[in-house]
Short mmCIF file of C-alpha atoms and ligand atoms in Angstrom, two decimals:
data_model
loop_
_atom_site.label_atom_id
_atom_site.label_comp_id
_atom_site.label_asym_id
_atom_site.label_seq_id
_atom_site.Cartn_x
_atom_site.Cartn_y
_atom_site.Cartn_z
CA MET A 444 -12.93 65.26 -54.10
CA GLU A 445 -13.07 61.65 -54.16
CA LYS A 446 -14.32 59.52 -51.27
CA TYR A 447 -13.61 56.37 -49.88
CA THR A 448 -16.54 54.02 -51.01
CA LEU A 449 -19.46 53.94 -48.81
CA THR A 450 -19.00 50.61 -47.17
CA THR A 451 -15.53 51.42 -46.37
CA ARG A 452 -16.80 54.58 -44.51
CA ILE A 453 -19.62 52.84 -42.84
CA LEU A 454 -17.40 50.03 -41.63
CA HIS A 455 -14.82 52.69 -40.58
CA TRP A 456 -16.94 54.63 -38.50
CA ILE A 457 -18.88 51.47 -36.82
CA THR A 458 -15.41 49.89 -36.25
CA ALA A 459 -14.03 52.94 -34.88
CA THR A 460 -17.16 53.52 -32.52
CA SER A 461 -17.01 49.82 -31.46
CA VAL A 462 -13.32 50.06 -30.49
CA LEU A 463 -13.79 53.13 -28.31
CA VAL A 464 -16.89 51.74 -26.70
CA LEU A 465 -14.91 48.48 -25.89
CA PHE A 466 -12.11 50.42 -24.60
CA PHE A 467 -14.13 52.75 -22.10
CA SER A 468 -16.65 49.85 -21.31
CA GLY A 469 -13.51 47.63 -20.48
CA TRP A 470 -11.72 49.98 -18.70
CA TYR A 471 -15.04 50.84 -16.69
CA MET A 472 -16.09 47.36 -15.83
CA VAL A 473 -13.24 45.99 -14.21
CA GLN A 474 -13.25 48.99 -11.60
CA LEU A 475 -17.03 48.49 -11.02
CA ASP A 476 -17.99 47.60 -7.35
CA TYR A 477 -19.16 44.22 -6.92
CA TYR A 478 -22.54 45.36 -5.72
CA SER A 479 -23.16 47.61 -8.78
CA PRO A 480 -25.87 46.35 -10.71
CA TRP A 481 -23.47 46.63 -14.04
CA TYR A 482 -21.09 44.20 -12.42
CA THR A 483 -22.13 41.43 -14.21
CA ARG A 484 -24.08 43.31 -17.17
CA LEU A 485 -21.43 45.64 -18.61
CA PRO A 486 -18.82 42.48 -19.25
CA GLU A 487 -21.75 40.83 -20.96
CA TRP A 488 -22.30 43.92 -23.35
CA HIS A 489 -18.63 44.27 -23.74
CA ILE A 490 -18.32 40.74 -24.73
CA PHE A 491 -21.30 41.16 -27.09
CA LEU A 492 -19.74 44.06 -28.79
CA GLY A 493 -16.57 42.43 -28.94
CA VAL A 494 -18.07 39.53 -30.69
CA VAL A 495 -19.83 41.73 -33.17
CA LEU A 496 -16.38 43.40 -33.58
CA ILE A 497 -14.82 39.96 -34.52
CA PHE A 498 -16.90 39.76 -37.50
CA LEU A 499 -16.85 43.15 -38.63
CA TRP A 500 -13.01 43.26 -38.49
CA THR A 501 -12.94 40.07 -40.60
CA ILE A 502 -14.78 41.76 -43.13
CA VAL A 503 -12.40 44.82 -42.72
CA ILE A 504 -9.58 42.40 -43.13
CA ILE A 505 -11.06 40.84 -46.49
CA ARG A 506 -11.58 43.90 -47.80
CA ILE A 507 -7.68 44.93 -47.58
CA PHE A 508 -7.24 42.18 -50.38
CA THR A 509 -10.59 42.45 -52.17
CA HIS A 510 -11.36 46.13 -52.21
CA PRO A 511 -8.31 47.89 -51.55
CA SER A 512 -8.94 51.54 -50.99
CA LYS A 513 -7.77 54.03 -53.45
CA ASP A 514 -4.16 55.12 -52.16
CA PHE A 515 -5.11 58.91 -51.21
CA SER A 516 -1.41 59.58 -49.90
CA MET A 517 0.20 60.62 -52.96
CA SER A 518 -0.52 64.24 -52.16
CA TYR A 519 1.35 63.74 -48.55
CA LYS A 520 4.94 64.13 -47.68
CA PRO A 521 7.06 60.87 -47.81
CA TRP A 522 7.30 60.87 -44.00
CA GLU A 523 3.57 61.41 -43.43
CA ARG A 524 2.88 58.29 -46.04
CA PHE A 525 5.47 56.13 -44.14
CA LEU A 526 3.82 57.12 -40.79
CA ALA A 527 0.32 56.70 -41.86
CA LYS A 528 1.17 53.23 -43.34
CA TRP A 529 2.65 51.98 -40.32
CA VAL A 530 -0.03 53.49 -37.93
CA LYS A 531 -2.65 51.74 -40.04
CA SER A 532 -1.04 48.39 -40.08
CA LEU A 533 -0.52 48.40 -36.42
CA PHE A 534 -4.28 49.25 -35.90
CA TYR A 535 -5.10 46.35 -37.98
CA ILE A 536 -2.69 44.16 -35.67
CA MET A 537 -3.52 45.74 -32.66
CA VAL A 538 -7.19 45.14 -33.08
CA ILE A 539 -6.64 41.80 -34.19
CA THR A 540 -4.84 40.93 -30.84
CA MET A 541 -7.38 42.38 -28.79
CA LEU A 542 -10.12 40.32 -30.45
CA ILE A 543 -8.30 37.21 -30.12
CA SER A 544 -7.11 37.87 -26.58
CA GLY A 545 -10.49 38.89 -25.30
CA TYR A 546 -12.30 35.99 -26.84
CA LEU A 547 -9.59 33.62 -25.35
CA LEU A 548 -10.12 35.14 -22.12
CA THR A 549 -14.09 34.79 -22.15
CA THR A 550 -13.78 31.32 -23.12
CA ALA A 551 -10.58 30.46 -21.07
CA ASP A 552 -12.29 27.56 -18.61
CA GLY A 553 -12.55 25.26 -21.65
CA ASP A 554 -16.12 25.19 -21.26
CA GLY A 555 -17.37 28.06 -23.63
CA TYR A 556 -19.35 31.23 -22.52
CA LEU A 557 -23.08 31.63 -22.69
CA LEU A 558 -23.72 35.11 -23.59
CA PHE A 559 -27.33 36.64 -22.46
CA GLY A 560 -27.92 32.80 -21.27
CA THR A 561 -28.57 31.97 -25.08
CA ILE A 562 -25.72 32.61 -27.67
CA HIS A 563 -22.81 29.67 -26.95
CA LEU A 564 -19.51 30.93 -27.83
CA PRO A 565 -17.32 27.91 -28.04
CA ALA A 566 -13.90 27.22 -26.32
CA VAL A 567 -10.81 27.08 -28.41
CA SER A 568 -8.80 25.78 -25.72
CA HIS A 569 -8.34 25.38 -21.93
CA PHE A 570 -5.80 27.46 -20.50
CA SER A 571 -3.90 27.60 -17.37
CA SER A 572 -3.97 30.30 -14.69
CA HIS A 573 -0.54 31.35 -15.61
CA GLN A 574 -1.83 31.68 -19.44
CA ILE A 575 -4.98 33.30 -18.22
CA ASP A 576 -3.07 36.07 -16.39
CA THR A 577 -0.70 36.66 -19.54
CA LEU A 578 -3.60 36.78 -21.62
CA GLY A 579 -5.31 39.22 -19.28
CA ASN A 580 -1.96 41.39 -19.44
CA ILE A 581 -1.83 41.43 -23.20
CA HIS A 582 -5.48 42.30 -23.31
CA GLN A 583 -4.88 45.41 -20.76
CA TYR A 584 -1.70 46.80 -22.32
CA THR A 585 -2.58 46.39 -26.14
CA SER A 586 -5.92 48.35 -25.25
CA TYR A 587 -3.49 51.02 -23.96
CA ALA A 588 -1.23 51.03 -27.03
CA LEU A 589 -4.32 50.97 -29.30
CA MET A 590 -5.93 54.16 -27.75
CA ILE A 591 -2.10 55.81 -27.84
CA PHE A 592 -2.59 55.13 -31.79
CA VAL A 593 -5.93 56.45 -31.87
CA VAL A 594 -4.96 59.95 -30.34
CA LEU A 595 -2.30 59.85 -32.86
CA HIS A 596 -4.53 58.74 -35.73
CA VAL A 597 -7.28 61.40 -34.88
CA LEU A 598 -4.40 64.32 -34.45
CA GLY A 599 -3.10 63.39 -37.81
CA THR A 600 -6.60 63.70 -39.16
CA LEU A 601 -7.08 66.73 -37.55
CA LYS A 602 -3.58 68.08 -38.76
CA HIS A 603 -4.69 67.64 -42.44
CA GLN A 604 -8.10 68.57 -42.04
CA LEU A 605 -7.35 72.06 -40.02
CA ILE A 606 -3.54 73.04 -41.25
CA ASP A 607 -2.97 71.28 -44.32
CA ASN A 608 -6.68 71.57 -45.56
CA ASP A 609 -6.43 68.67 -47.86
CA HIS A 610 -9.95 67.03 -47.25
CA THR A 611 -8.46 63.99 -45.64
CA LEU A 612 -11.30 63.83 -43.02
CA ASN A 613 -13.71 64.66 -45.74
CA ARG A 614 -12.85 61.69 -47.68
CA MET A 615 -13.81 59.48 -44.63
CA LEU A 616 -17.08 61.48 -44.14
CA MET B 354 1.80 -13.90 19.46
CA GLN B 355 3.98 -12.05 17.14
CA LYS B 356 1.05 -9.14 16.73
CA LEU B 357 1.15 -8.79 20.33
CA LEU B 358 4.95 -8.46 20.26
CA THR B 359 4.74 -5.64 17.61
CA ILE B 360 1.96 -3.80 19.52
CA THR B 361 3.94 -3.67 22.69
CA PHE B 362 6.97 -2.58 20.72
CA PHE B 363 5.01 0.35 19.12
CA LEU B 364 3.42 1.26 22.28
CA LEU B 365 6.71 1.30 24.00
CA THR B 366 8.54 3.30 21.36
CA SER B 367 5.99 5.79 20.96
CA ALA B 368 5.82 6.08 24.80
CA VAL B 369 9.68 6.90 24.59
CA GLY B 370 8.47 9.77 22.48
CA PHE B 371 10.82 11.64 19.92
CA ALA B 372 10.41 14.57 18.13
CA ASP B 373 9.08 13.20 14.85
CA THR B 374 9.35 15.17 11.56
CA TYR B 375 6.30 14.75 9.37
CA GLN B 376 6.08 15.87 5.55
CA ILE B 377 2.86 16.92 4.58
CA ASP B 378 1.47 14.54 1.93
CA THR B 379 0.70 16.66 -0.78
CA LYS B 380 2.20 14.26 -3.55
CA GLY B 381 -0.55 12.03 -2.69
CA SER B 382 -2.87 14.85 -2.11
CA HIS B 383 -3.84 14.02 1.34
CA ALA B 384 -3.73 17.59 2.44
CA PHE B 385 -6.00 20.57 1.52
CA VAL B 386 -6.00 24.08 2.22
CA GLN B 387 -9.38 25.52 1.90
CA PHE B 388 -11.54 28.60 2.63
CA LYS B 389 -14.85 29.48 2.88
CA ILE B 390 -16.45 32.94 2.68
CA LYS B 391 -20.14 34.06 2.49
CA HIS B 392 -21.63 35.32 -0.74
CA LEU B 393 -23.94 37.94 -0.11
CA GLY B 394 -24.83 36.70 3.26
CA PHE B 395 -26.74 34.12 1.18
CA SER B 396 -24.71 31.15 0.99
CA TRP B 397 -20.98 29.95 1.49
CA LEU B 398 -18.75 29.93 -1.45
CA TYR B 399 -15.61 27.25 -0.88
CA GLY B 400 -12.32 27.71 -2.47
CA ARG B 401 -8.89 26.15 -1.88
CA PHE B 402 -5.30 26.54 -2.96
CA ASP B 403 -3.95 23.76 -4.92
CA LYS B 404 -0.15 24.18 -4.63
CA PHE B 405 1.52 24.52 -1.16
CA ASP B 406 3.98 22.22 0.93
CA GLY B 407 5.08 22.08 4.49
CA GLN B 408 6.00 19.89 7.38
CA PHE B 409 5.41 19.52 10.96
CA VAL B 410 6.96 18.22 14.24
CA TYR B 411 5.10 16.27 16.66
CA ASP B 412 6.89 15.41 19.96
CA GLU B 413 4.87 12.65 21.92
CA ALA B 414 6.78 13.23 25.01
CA ASP B 415 6.30 16.84 24.97
CA PRO B 416 3.34 17.86 22.61
CA SER B 417 4.07 21.66 23.20
CA LYS B 418 7.40 21.24 21.52
CA SER B 419 5.45 20.28 18.17
CA SER B 420 5.50 23.00 15.34
CA ILE B 421 4.43 23.63 11.81
CA GLU B 422 5.60 25.35 8.79
CA MET B 423 3.41 25.75 5.50
CA THR B 424 3.99 27.73 2.28
CA VAL B 425 0.96 28.31 0.06
CA GLN B 426 1.43 29.38 -3.74
CA THR B 427 -1.34 31.96 -3.85
CA GLY B 428 -1.46 31.92 -7.69
CA SER B 429 -3.22 28.32 -7.36
CA VAL B 430 -6.14 29.65 -5.94
CA ASN B 431 -9.03 27.79 -7.21
CA SER B 432 -12.93 28.51 -6.68
CA ASN B 433 -14.05 26.59 -9.55
CA HIS B 434 -14.76 29.82 -11.72
CA THR B 435 -11.86 30.79 -14.18
CA ALA B 436 -13.04 34.44 -14.31
CA ARG B 437 -13.31 34.68 -10.41
CA ASP B 438 -10.05 32.98 -10.27
CA LYS B 439 -8.32 35.73 -12.44
CA HIS B 440 -9.85 38.33 -10.35
CA LEU B 441 -8.90 36.64 -7.11
CA ARG B 442 -5.00 36.62 -8.37
CA SER B 443 -5.36 40.17 -9.45
CA ASP B 444 -4.07 43.12 -7.03
CA ASP B 445 -7.77 43.55 -6.05
CA TYR B 446 -7.10 40.60 -4.01
CA LEU B 447 -4.23 38.28 -3.21
CA ASN B 448 -1.62 40.59 -5.51
CA VAL B 449 -0.15 37.04 -6.64
CA ASP B 450 2.37 38.78 -8.85
CA ILE B 451 4.02 40.65 -5.76
CA ASN B 452 3.20 38.29 -2.99
CA PRO B 453 3.36 34.74 -4.81
CA THR B 454 3.45 32.93 -1.36
CA ALA B 455 1.67 33.07 2.04
CA THR B 456 3.38 31.37 4.94
CA PHE B 457 2.52 30.17 8.32
CA LYS B 458 5.24 29.57 10.89
CA SER B 459 3.99 28.34 14.35
CA LYS B 460 5.39 29.72 17.82
CA SER B 461 3.56 27.46 19.91
CA PHE B 462 1.12 24.46 20.23
CA THR B 463 -1.01 23.83 23.30
CA GLU B 464 -2.45 20.44 23.40
CA THR B 465 -5.45 19.96 25.21
CA GLU B 466 -7.16 16.38 25.16
CA ASN B 467 -7.22 13.67 22.70
CA GLY B 468 -4.53 15.38 20.73
CA HIS B 469 -6.57 18.49 19.81
CA GLY B 470 -5.35 21.79 20.82
CA THR B 471 -4.50 25.25 19.51
CA VAL B 472 -1.67 26.53 17.56
CA THR B 473 -0.46 29.82 17.07
CA GLY B 474 2.05 31.31 14.81
CA ASP B 475 2.85 34.03 12.11
CA LEU B 476 0.79 33.99 9.15
CA THR B 477 2.27 36.24 6.25
CA LEU B 478 -0.52 37.02 3.48
CA ASN B 479 -0.39 39.45 1.03
CA GLY B 480 3.02 40.67 2.17
CA VAL B 481 1.37 41.24 5.71
CA THR B 482 2.55 39.25 8.63
CA LYS B 483 0.16 38.86 11.66
CA GLU B 484 -0.05 36.44 14.39
CA ILE B 485 -3.08 33.90 14.26
CA SER B 486 -4.27 31.11 16.10
CA LEU B 487 -5.95 28.08 14.76
CA ASP B 488 -8.14 25.40 16.64
CA VAL B 489 -6.67 21.76 15.72
CA ALA B 490 -8.27 18.56 15.99
CA PHE B 491 -6.39 15.52 15.85
CA VAL B 492 -8.20 13.17 13.29
CA GLY B 493 -5.98 10.12 13.75
CA GLY B 494 -2.50 8.77 13.41
CA GLY B 495 -0.68 5.37 12.97
CA LYS B 496 0.93 3.12 10.54
CA ASP B 497 -0.55 3.15 6.76
CA PRO B 498 -0.73 -0.10 4.60
CA TRP B 499 2.53 0.68 2.54
CA GLY B 500 4.81 0.76 5.70
CA GLY B 501 4.75 4.31 6.65
CA PHE B 502 3.59 6.26 9.66
CA ARG B 503 1.23 9.16 9.29
CA ARG B 504 -0.74 11.55 11.62
CA GLY B 505 -3.58 13.52 10.33
CA TYR B 506 -5.07 17.03 11.65
CA GLU B 507 -7.40 19.66 10.54
CA ALA B 508 -6.97 23.27 11.88
CA SER B 509 -9.44 26.16 11.38
CA THR B 510 -9.47 29.95 11.95
CA GLU B 511 -11.17 32.96 10.82
CA LEU B 512 -9.40 35.95 9.55
CA THR B 513 -10.62 39.40 8.64
CA LEU B 514 -9.46 40.50 5.16
CA THR B 515 -8.58 43.89 5.75
CA ASP B 516 -6.19 43.04 8.30
CA PHE B 517 -4.13 41.93 5.24
CA ASN B 518 -4.80 44.73 3.30
CA ILE B 519 -6.91 42.95 0.70
CA LYS B 520 -7.96 45.83 -1.57
CA LYS B 521 -11.32 44.93 -2.42
CA ALA B 522 -12.58 43.35 1.01
CA ALA B 523 -15.39 44.80 2.45
CA GLU B 524 -14.92 46.31 5.81
CA GLY B 525 -14.94 43.45 8.58
CA GLN B 526 -15.52 40.87 6.00
CA THR B 527 -14.07 37.52 7.22
CA VAL B 528 -13.02 34.42 5.65
CA GLU B 529 -13.05 31.04 7.36
CA LEU B 530 -9.53 29.01 6.51
CA ILE B 531 -9.70 25.05 6.95
CA ILE B 532 -6.36 23.27 6.47
CA SER B 533 -6.44 19.60 6.52
CA VAL B 534 -2.94 17.70 6.36
CA GLU B 535 -1.71 14.42 6.55
CA GLY B 536 1.91 14.05 7.38
CA ILE B 537 4.19 11.18 6.51
CA LYS B 538 6.93 10.45 9.20
CA GLN B 539 10.32 10.93 7.95
C1 HEM C 578 -12.47 58.21 -33.50
C2 HEM C 578 -11.96 59.05 -34.15
C3 HEM C 578 -11.38 58.75 -35.65
C4 HEM C 578 -11.18 59.39 -36.47
C5 HEM C 578 -11.80 60.79 -36.14
C6 HEM C 578 -10.83 58.61 -37.65
C7 HEM C 578 -10.60 59.17 -39.04
C8 HEM C 578 -9.84 58.51 -40.05
C9 HEM C 578 -9.82 59.29 -41.24
C10 HEM C 578 -10.09 60.56 -41.67
C11 HEM C 578 -9.18 58.27 -42.22
C12 HEM C 578 -8.71 58.21 -43.58
C13 HEM C 578 -7.34 58.77 -43.42
C14 HEM C 578 -6.76 58.57 -45.02
O1 HEM C 578 -7.27 59.08 -45.72
O2 HEM C 578 -5.63 57.98 -45.14
C15 HEM C 578 -9.36 57.06 -41.47
C16 HEM C 578 -8.68 56.02 -41.87
C17 HEM C 578 -8.48 54.72 -41.20
N1 HEM C 578 -9.05 54.86 -39.97
FE1 HEM C 578 -9.76 55.99 -38.70
N2 HEM C 578 -10.49 57.39 -37.47
C18 HEM C 578 -10.74 57.23 -36.29
C19 HEM C 578 -10.76 56.10 -35.26
C20 HEM C 578 -10.32 55.10 -35.94
C21 HEM C 578 -10.29 53.98 -35.24
C22 HEM C 578 -10.66 53.85 -33.42
C23 HEM C 578 -9.65 52.97 -35.86
C24 HEM C 578 -9.26 51.54 -35.44
C25 HEM C 578 -10.23 50.50 -35.67
C26 HEM C 578 -9.51 53.53 -37.20
C27 HEM C 578 -8.99 53.08 -38.00
C28 HEM C 578 -8.67 53.50 -39.25
C29 HEM C 578 -8.29 52.79 -40.79
C30 HEM C 578 -7.76 51.27 -40.48
C31 HEM C 578 -8.09 53.59 -41.63
C32 HEM C 578 -7.65 53.26 -43.07
C33 HEM C 578 -8.48 53.03 -44.01
C34 HEM C 578 -8.21 52.29 -45.23
O3 HEM C 578 -7.02 52.15 -45.57
O4 HEM C 578 -8.84 52.19 -46.12
N3 HEM C 578 -9.98 54.84 -37.14
N4 HEM C 578 -9.74 57.41 -40.18
C1 HEM C 579 -10.94 46.35 -29.57
C2 HEM C 579 -11.38 45.58 -29.05
C3 HEM C 579 -11.34 45.62 -27.55
C4 HEM C 579 -11.30 46.50 -26.47
C5 HEM C 579 -10.51 47.98 -26.84
C6 HEM C 579 -11.26 46.25 -25.25
C7 HEM C 579 -11.00 46.51 -24.24
C8 HEM C 579 -10.59 46.14 -22.80
C9 HEM C 579 -10.31 46.61 -21.68
C10 HEM C 579 -9.57 48.07 -21.68
C11 HEM C 579 -10.45 45.85 -20.67
C12 HEM C 579 -9.98 46.18 -19.22
C13 HEM C 579 -8.71 45.66 -19.00
C14 HEM C 579 -8.14 45.61 -17.71
O1 HEM C 579 -8.14 46.71 -17.22
O2 HEM C 579 -8.04 44.33 -16.93
C15 HEM C 579 -11.05 44.79 -21.02
C16 HEM C 579 -11.35 43.54 -20.32
C17 HEM C 579 -11.88 42.21 -20.96
N1 HEM C 579 -12.30 42.05 -21.97
FE1 HEM C 579 -11.76 43.39 -23.90
N2 HEM C 579 -11.57 44.70 -25.44
C18 HEM C 579 -11.69 44.34 -26.75
C19 HEM C 579 -12.22 43.18 -27.04
C20 HEM C 579 -12.73 42.05 -26.43
C21 HEM C 579 -13.49 40.81 -27.03
C22 HEM C 579 -13.46 40.86 -28.50
C23 HEM C 579 -13.58 40.30 -26.05
C24 HEM C 579 -14.29 38.92 -25.92
C25 HEM C 579 -15.07 38.14 -27.04
C26 HEM C 579 -13.39 40.85 -24.73
C27 HEM C 579 -13.38 40.47 -23.35
C28 HEM C 579 -12.92 40.94 -22.38
C29 HEM C 579 -13.09 40.37 -21.23
C30 HEM C 579 -13.57 38.85 -20.66
C31 HEM C 579 -12.26 41.57 -20.17
C32 HEM C 579 -12.37 41.17 -18.75
C33 HEM C 579 -10.68 40.61 -18.36
C34 HEM C 579 -10.46 40.66 -17.02
O3 HEM C 579 -11.33 39.86 -16.46
O4 HEM C 579 -9.83 41.16 -16.45
N3 HEM C 579 -12.79 42.23 -24.97
N4 HEM C 579 -11.23 44.69 -22.54
#
């Protein structure tokens, strides 16, 4: 069985873990009590991991063009190929949306953000309170849509692995 | 001589007294809706609302006939911290999507001395209407250098946040409201 290249596999699992950790940390941190010791700490780690993912995702996107993966989908039914293609494309777009909205939210006051007191994240622009609330809504609702897609993506993988027995998951391991 | 005449004229007209309407000078930004709240019990945090408008009526002959109405855009809350302001606008605090305005409509004014007094009325905040009283300090009034006539007041009161269903407020947590207005006679 032919696998995805090692770089693709490593990138896939690091970014997949990052996306899941970002979702649960983000979801949890906005509900934290003000007096929780994590109230200031967790958002810093969320932003840190988010910035790491911005770099990794840039590599992922560049590699779509420079190192396109072998198309393993020939064995699939046409509707499966169609679905897999769209789910994948939307994955890329939704993650990009998450990264951009998250970064703009973090630096929305126009002064940039000082991560861990040392790393300066430069501001792109200064946003009005209305724009900031819109960015917040985009970040929140896109994250829910993204999670629905992760579930579909994982269900699809499980179907191939358990029902069709066609090594789909093994290629990524 | 002429000066004396104008002063006499002014004194006479003001003694006669009308219920004058004053537009709160938000255009020239000579009015402020501010608040202060304790942070961790260690310090005072000041914030303000940038967008509001209103007017008051002052009746010199019978100050008890005076009244005030103000509307504050809750989404304009500004505490000098972008992330905190976003949080204050959310449904954890001011819930500005659902309750974009806070209003105050006075029901009575009791003048004590030197123009000071107490105003009582209905405050609607976060969709909850409650009667509150504010201490009113008269700051000054008279002709401005540009041909108008102005009066200025500062009013303050303390609100208990849970009275207005503020979700993330701690039990018994209070905020002090300080409203400073200058009205231009219409
Ligand atoms: C957490 C559970 C996940 C599992 C079990 C999983 C599994 C897989 C598998 C088996 C493949 C190969 C599919 C194929 O052969 O066509 C794959 C591809 C892919 N996965 Fe995931 N994935 C997971 C999460 C994620 C997440 C969170 C993302 C989003 C960042 C993601 C993005 C992708 C992308 C973009 C591809 C296509 C790779 C390519 O075209 O080269 N996956 N995933
Ligand atoms: C795929 C990547 C990401 C996911 C899945 C994610 C997920 C989340 C979630 C679920 C929330 C809570 C939203 C809410 O309920 O209001 C959140 C909030 C937040 N995220 Fe992310 N995030 C990602 C990337 C980023 C990045 C790259 C940054 C910044 C560099 C960032 C900065 C923030 C900030 C500042 C908040 C708080 C927003 C607020 O005050 O409401 N996020 N994130």
